[in-house]
mmCIF file with all atom_site columns, C-alpha atoms in Angstrom:
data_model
loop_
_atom_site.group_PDB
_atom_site.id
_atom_site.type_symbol
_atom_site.label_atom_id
_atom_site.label_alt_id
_atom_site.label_comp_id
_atom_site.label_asym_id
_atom_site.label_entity_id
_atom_site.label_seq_id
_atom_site.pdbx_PDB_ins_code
_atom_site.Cartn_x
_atom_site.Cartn_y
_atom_site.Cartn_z
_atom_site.occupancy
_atom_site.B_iso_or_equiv
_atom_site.pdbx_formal_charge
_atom_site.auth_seq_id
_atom_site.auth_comp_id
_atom_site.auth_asym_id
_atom_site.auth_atom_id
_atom_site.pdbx_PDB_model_num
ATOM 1   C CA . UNK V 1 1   ? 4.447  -1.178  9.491   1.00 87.00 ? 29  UNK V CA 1
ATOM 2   C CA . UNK V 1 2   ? 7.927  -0.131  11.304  1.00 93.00 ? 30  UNK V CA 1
ATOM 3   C CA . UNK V 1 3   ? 7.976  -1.636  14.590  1.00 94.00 ? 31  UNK V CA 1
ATOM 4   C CA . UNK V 1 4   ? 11.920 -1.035  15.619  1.00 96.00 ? 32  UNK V CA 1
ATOM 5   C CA . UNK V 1 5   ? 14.609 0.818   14.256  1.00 98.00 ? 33  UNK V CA 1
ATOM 6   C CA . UNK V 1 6   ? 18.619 0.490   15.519  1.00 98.00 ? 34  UNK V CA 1
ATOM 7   C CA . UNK V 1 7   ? 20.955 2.695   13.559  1.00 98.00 ? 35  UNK V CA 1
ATOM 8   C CA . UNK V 1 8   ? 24.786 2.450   14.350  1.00 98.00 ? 36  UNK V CA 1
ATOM 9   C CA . UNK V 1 9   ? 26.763 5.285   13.224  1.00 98.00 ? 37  UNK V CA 1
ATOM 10  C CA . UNK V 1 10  ? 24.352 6.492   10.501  1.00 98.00 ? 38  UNK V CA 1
ATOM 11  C CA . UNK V 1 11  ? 24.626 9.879   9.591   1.00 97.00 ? 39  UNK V CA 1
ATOM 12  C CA . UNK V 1 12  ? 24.589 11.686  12.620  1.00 96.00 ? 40  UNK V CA 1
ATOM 13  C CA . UNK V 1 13  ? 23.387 9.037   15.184  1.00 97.00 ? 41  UNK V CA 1
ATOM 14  C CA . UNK V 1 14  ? 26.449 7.162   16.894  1.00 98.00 ? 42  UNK V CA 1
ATOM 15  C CA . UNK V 1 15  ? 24.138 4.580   18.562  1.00 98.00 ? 43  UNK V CA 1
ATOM 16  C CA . UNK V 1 16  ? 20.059 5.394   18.368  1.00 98.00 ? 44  UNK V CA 1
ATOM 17  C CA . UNK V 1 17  ? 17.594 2.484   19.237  1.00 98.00 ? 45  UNK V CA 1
ATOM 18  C CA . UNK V 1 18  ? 13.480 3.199   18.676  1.00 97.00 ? 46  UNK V CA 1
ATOM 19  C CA . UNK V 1 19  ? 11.411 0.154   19.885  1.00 94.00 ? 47  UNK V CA 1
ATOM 20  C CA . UNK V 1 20  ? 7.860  -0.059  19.730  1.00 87.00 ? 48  UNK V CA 1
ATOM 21  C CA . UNK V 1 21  ? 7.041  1.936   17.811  1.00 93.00 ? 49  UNK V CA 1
ATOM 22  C CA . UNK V 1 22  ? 3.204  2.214   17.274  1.00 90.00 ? 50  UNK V CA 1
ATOM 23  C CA . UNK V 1 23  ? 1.099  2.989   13.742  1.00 90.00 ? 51  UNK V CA 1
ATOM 24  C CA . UNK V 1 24  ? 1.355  7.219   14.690  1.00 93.00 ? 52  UNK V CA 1
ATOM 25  C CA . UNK V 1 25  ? 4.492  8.435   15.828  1.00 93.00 ? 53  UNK V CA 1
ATOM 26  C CA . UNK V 1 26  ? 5.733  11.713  16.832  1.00 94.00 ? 54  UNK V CA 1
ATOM 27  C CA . UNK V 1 27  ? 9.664  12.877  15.477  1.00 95.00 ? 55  UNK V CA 1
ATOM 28  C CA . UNK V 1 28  ? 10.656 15.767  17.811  1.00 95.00 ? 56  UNK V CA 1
ATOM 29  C CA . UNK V 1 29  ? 13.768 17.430  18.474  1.00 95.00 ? 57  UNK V CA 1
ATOM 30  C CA . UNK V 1 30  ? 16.142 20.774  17.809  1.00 96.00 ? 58  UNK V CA 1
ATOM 31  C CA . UNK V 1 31  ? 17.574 21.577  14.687  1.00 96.00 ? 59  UNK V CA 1
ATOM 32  C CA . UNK V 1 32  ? 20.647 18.957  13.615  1.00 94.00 ? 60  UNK V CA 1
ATOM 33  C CA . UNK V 1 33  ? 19.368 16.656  15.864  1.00 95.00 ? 61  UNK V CA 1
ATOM 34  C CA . UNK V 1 34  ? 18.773 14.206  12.663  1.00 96.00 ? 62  UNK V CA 1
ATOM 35  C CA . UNK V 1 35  ? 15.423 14.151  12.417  1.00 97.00 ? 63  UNK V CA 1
ATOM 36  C CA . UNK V 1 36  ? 15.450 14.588  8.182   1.00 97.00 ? 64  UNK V CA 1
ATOM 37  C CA . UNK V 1 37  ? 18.116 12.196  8.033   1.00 97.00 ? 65  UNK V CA 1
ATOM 38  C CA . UNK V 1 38  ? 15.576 9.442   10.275  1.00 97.00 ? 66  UNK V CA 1
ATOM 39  C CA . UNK V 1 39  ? 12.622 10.423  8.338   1.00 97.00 ? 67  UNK V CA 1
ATOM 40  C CA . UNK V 1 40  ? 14.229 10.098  4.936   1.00 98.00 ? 68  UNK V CA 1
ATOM 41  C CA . UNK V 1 41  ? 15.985 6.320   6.120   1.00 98.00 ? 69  UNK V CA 1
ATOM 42  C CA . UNK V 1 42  ? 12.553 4.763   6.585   1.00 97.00 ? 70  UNK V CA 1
ATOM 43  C CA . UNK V 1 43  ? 11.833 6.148   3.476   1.00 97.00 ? 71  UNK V CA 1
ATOM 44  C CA . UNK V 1 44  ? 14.162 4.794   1.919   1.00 97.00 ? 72  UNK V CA 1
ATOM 45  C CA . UNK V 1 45  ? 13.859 1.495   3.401   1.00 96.00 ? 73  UNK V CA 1
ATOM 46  C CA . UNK V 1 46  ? 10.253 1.035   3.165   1.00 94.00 ? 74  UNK V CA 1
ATOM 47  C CA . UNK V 1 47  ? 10.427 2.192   -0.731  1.00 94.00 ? 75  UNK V CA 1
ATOM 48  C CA . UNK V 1 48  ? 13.399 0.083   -1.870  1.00 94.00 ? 76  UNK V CA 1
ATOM 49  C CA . UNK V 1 49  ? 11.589 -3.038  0.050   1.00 92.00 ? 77  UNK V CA 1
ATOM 50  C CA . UNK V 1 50  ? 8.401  -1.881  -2.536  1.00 90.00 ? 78  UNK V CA 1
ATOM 51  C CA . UNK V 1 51  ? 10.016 -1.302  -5.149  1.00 89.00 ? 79  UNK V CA 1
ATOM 52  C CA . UNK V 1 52  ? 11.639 -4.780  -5.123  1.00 87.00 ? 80  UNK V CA 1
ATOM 53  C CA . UNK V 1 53  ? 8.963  -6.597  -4.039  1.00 84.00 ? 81  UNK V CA 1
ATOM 54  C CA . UNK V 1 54  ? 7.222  -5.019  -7.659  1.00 84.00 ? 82  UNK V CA 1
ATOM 55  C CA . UNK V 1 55  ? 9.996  -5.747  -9.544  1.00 81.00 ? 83  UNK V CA 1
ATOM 56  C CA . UNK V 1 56  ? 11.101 -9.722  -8.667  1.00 69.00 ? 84  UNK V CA 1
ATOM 57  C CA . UNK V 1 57  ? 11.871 -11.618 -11.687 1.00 65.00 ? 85  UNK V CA 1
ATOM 58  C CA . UNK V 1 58  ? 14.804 -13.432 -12.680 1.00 63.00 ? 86  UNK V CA 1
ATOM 59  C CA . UNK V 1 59  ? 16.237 -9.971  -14.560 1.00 70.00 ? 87  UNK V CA 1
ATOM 60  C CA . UNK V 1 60  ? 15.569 -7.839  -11.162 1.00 67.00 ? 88  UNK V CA 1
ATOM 61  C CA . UNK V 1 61  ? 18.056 -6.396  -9.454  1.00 80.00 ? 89  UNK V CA 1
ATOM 62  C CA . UNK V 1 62  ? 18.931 -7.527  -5.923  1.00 87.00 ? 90  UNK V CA 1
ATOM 63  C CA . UNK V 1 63  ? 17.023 -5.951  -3.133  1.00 90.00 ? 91  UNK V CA 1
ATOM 64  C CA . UNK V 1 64  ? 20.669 -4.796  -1.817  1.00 94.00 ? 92  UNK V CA 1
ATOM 65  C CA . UNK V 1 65  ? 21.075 -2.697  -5.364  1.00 93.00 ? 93  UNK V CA 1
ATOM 66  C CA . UNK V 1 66  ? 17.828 -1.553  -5.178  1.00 93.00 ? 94  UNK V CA 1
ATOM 67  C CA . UNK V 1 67  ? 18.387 -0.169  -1.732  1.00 96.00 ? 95  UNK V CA 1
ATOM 68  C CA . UNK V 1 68  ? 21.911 1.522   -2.871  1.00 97.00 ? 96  UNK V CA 1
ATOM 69  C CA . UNK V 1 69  ? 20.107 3.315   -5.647  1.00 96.00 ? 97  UNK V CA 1
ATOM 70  C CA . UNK V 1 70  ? 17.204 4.682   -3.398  1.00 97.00 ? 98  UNK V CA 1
ATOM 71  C CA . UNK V 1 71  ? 19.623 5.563   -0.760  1.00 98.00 ? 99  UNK V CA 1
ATOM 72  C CA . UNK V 1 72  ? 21.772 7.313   -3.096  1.00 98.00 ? 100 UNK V CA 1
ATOM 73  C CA . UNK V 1 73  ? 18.512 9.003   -4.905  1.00 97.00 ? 101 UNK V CA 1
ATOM 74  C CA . UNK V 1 74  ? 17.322 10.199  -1.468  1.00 98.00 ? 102 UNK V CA 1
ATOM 75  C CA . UNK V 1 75  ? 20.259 11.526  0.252   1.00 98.00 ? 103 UNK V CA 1
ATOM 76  C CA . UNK V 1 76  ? 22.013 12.551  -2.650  1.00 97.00 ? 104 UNK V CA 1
ATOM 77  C CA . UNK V 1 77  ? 26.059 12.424  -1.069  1.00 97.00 ? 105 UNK V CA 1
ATOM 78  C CA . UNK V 1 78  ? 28.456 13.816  -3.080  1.00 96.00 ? 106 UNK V CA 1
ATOM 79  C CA . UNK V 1 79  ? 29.353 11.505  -5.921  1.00 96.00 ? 107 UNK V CA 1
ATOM 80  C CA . UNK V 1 80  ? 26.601 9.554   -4.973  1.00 96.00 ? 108 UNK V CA 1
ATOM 81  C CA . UNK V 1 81  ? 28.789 7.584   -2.942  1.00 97.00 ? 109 UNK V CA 1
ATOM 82  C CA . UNK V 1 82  ? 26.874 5.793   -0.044  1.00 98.00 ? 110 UNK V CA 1
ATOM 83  C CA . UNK V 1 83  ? 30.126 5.717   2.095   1.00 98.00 ? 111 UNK V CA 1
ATOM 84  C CA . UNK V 1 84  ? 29.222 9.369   2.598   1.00 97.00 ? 112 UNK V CA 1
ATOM 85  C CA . UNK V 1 85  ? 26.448 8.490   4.816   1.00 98.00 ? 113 UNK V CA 1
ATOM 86  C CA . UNK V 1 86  ? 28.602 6.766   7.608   1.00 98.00 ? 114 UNK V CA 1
ATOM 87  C CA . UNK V 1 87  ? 29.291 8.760   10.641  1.00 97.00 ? 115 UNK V CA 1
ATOM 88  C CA . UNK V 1 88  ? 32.269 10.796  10.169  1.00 96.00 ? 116 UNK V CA 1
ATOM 89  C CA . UNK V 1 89  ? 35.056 9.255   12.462  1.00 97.00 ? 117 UNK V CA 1
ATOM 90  C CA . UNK V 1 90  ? 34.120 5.668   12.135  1.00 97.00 ? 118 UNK V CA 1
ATOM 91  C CA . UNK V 1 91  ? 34.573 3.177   9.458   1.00 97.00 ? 119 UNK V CA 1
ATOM 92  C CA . UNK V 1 92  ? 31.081 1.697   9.002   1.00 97.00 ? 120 UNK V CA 1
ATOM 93  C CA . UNK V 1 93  ? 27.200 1.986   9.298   1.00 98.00 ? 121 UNK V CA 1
ATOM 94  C CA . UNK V 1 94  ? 24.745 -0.761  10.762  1.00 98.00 ? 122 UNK V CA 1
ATOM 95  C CA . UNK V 1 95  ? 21.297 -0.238  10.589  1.00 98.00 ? 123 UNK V CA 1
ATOM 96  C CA . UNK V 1 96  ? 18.814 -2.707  11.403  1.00 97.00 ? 124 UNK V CA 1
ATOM 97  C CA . UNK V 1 97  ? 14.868 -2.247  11.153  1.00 96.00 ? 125 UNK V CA 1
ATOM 98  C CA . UNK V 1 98  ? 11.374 -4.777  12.025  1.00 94.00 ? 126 UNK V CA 1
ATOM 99  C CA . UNK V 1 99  ? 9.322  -4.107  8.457   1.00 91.00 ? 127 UNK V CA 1
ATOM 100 C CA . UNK V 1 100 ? 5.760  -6.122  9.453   1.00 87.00 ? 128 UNK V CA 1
ATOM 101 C CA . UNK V 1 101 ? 7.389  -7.920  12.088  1.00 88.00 ? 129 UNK V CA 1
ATOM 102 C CA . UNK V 1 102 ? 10.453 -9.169  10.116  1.00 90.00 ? 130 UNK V CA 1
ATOM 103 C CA . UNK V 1 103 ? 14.094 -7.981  10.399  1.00 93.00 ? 131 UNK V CA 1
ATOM 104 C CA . UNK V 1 104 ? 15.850 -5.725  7.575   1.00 96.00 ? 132 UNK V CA 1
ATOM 105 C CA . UNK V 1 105 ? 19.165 -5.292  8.212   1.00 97.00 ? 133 UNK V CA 1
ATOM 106 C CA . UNK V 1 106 ? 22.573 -3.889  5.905   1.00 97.00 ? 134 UNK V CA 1
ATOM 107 C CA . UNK V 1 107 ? 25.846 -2.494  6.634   1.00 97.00 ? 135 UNK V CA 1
ATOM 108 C CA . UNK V 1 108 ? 28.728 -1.128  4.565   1.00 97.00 ? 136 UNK V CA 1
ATOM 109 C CA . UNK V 1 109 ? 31.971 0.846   5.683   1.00 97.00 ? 137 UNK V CA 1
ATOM 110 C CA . UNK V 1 110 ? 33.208 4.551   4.911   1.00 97.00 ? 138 UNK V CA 1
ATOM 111 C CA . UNK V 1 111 ? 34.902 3.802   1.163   1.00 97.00 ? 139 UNK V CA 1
ATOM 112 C CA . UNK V 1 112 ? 31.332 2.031   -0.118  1.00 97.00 ? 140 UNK V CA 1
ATOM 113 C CA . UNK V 1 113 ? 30.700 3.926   -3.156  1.00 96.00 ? 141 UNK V CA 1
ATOM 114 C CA . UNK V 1 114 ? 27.358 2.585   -5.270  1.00 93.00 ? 142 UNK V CA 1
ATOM 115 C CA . UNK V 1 115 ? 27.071 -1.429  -4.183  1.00 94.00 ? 143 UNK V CA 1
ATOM 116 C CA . UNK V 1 116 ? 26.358 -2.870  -0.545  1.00 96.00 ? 144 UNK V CA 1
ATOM 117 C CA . UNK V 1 117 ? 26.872 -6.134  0.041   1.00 92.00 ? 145 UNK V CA 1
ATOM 118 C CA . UNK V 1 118 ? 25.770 -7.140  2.970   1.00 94.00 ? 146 UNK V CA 1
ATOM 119 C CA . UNK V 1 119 ? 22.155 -6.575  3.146   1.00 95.00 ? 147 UNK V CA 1
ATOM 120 C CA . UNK V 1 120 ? 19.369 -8.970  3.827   1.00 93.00 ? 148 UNK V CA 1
ATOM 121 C CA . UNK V 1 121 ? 15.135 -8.227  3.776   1.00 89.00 ? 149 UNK V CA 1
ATOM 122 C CA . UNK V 1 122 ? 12.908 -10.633 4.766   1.00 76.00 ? 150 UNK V CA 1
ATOM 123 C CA . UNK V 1 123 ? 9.392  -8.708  4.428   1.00 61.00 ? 151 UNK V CA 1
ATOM 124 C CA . UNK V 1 124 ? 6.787  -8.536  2.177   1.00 56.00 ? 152 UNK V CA 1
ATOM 125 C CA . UNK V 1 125 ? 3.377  -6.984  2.633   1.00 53.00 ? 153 UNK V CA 1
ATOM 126 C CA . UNK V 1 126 ? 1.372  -10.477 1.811   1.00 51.00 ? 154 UNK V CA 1
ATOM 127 C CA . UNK V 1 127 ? 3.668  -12.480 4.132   1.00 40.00 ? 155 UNK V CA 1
ATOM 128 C CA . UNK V 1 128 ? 5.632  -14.100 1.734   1.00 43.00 ? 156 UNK V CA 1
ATOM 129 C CA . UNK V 1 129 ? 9.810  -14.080 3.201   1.00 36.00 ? 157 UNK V CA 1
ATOM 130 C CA . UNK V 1 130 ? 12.994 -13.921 0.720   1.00 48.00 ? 158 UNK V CA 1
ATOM 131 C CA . UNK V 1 131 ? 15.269 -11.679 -0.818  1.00 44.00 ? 159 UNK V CA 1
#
């Protein structure tokens, strides 16, 4: 379950902070207000954490390729470069998220094109912690 969610210059949000967030929530707003672009970045991050999680062996990739890939498979930027998804005007993204109580966290600047490195996941459904 998400519990938080900070995004720094993601997309369209400069600076958005969601705490407590409970197991039914409600996304409301106007048009181009970034709700899509929320929705589809828990996606992303609860899927890549899965999809890892199903994969670990000593051949699997990182959970910080893993999450590149879904990012780029989900968003779909032009070229499939990542950087894309950083808010225009700035040079880099933070976004930090509570997955079953633990912190997930990655950033990457404006010219990141397929790899990020600088992302670290700590949850796992049965309780276990690594990446």
């Amino acid at each position: 379950m998400i519990s938080e969610v900070n995004l720094e210059n993601f997309a369209i949000f400069e600076d958005f902070r969601w705490d407590d967030l409970g197991s039914i929530n409600l996304v409301i707003g106007e048009n181009d207000t970034g709700k899509s672009h929320l929705l589809k970045l828990l996606y992303t991050v609860s899927r890549s954490l899965q999809d890892y999680q199903q994969k670990q062996s000593s051949e699997a990739p990182r959970w910080s390729d893993t999450l590149a890939r879904k990012l780029q498979w989900v968003f779909q930027p032009p070229n499939f470069d990542i950087g894309r998804l950083v808010r225009k005007g700035t040079d880099g993204l933070d976004v930090s998220v509570r997955v079953h109580g633990e912190p997930v966290h990655f950033n990457f600047g404006k010219d990141t094109t397929k790899q990020i490195r600088n992302a670290t996941a700590t949850p796992k459904p049965d309780g276990q912690v690594e990446t």
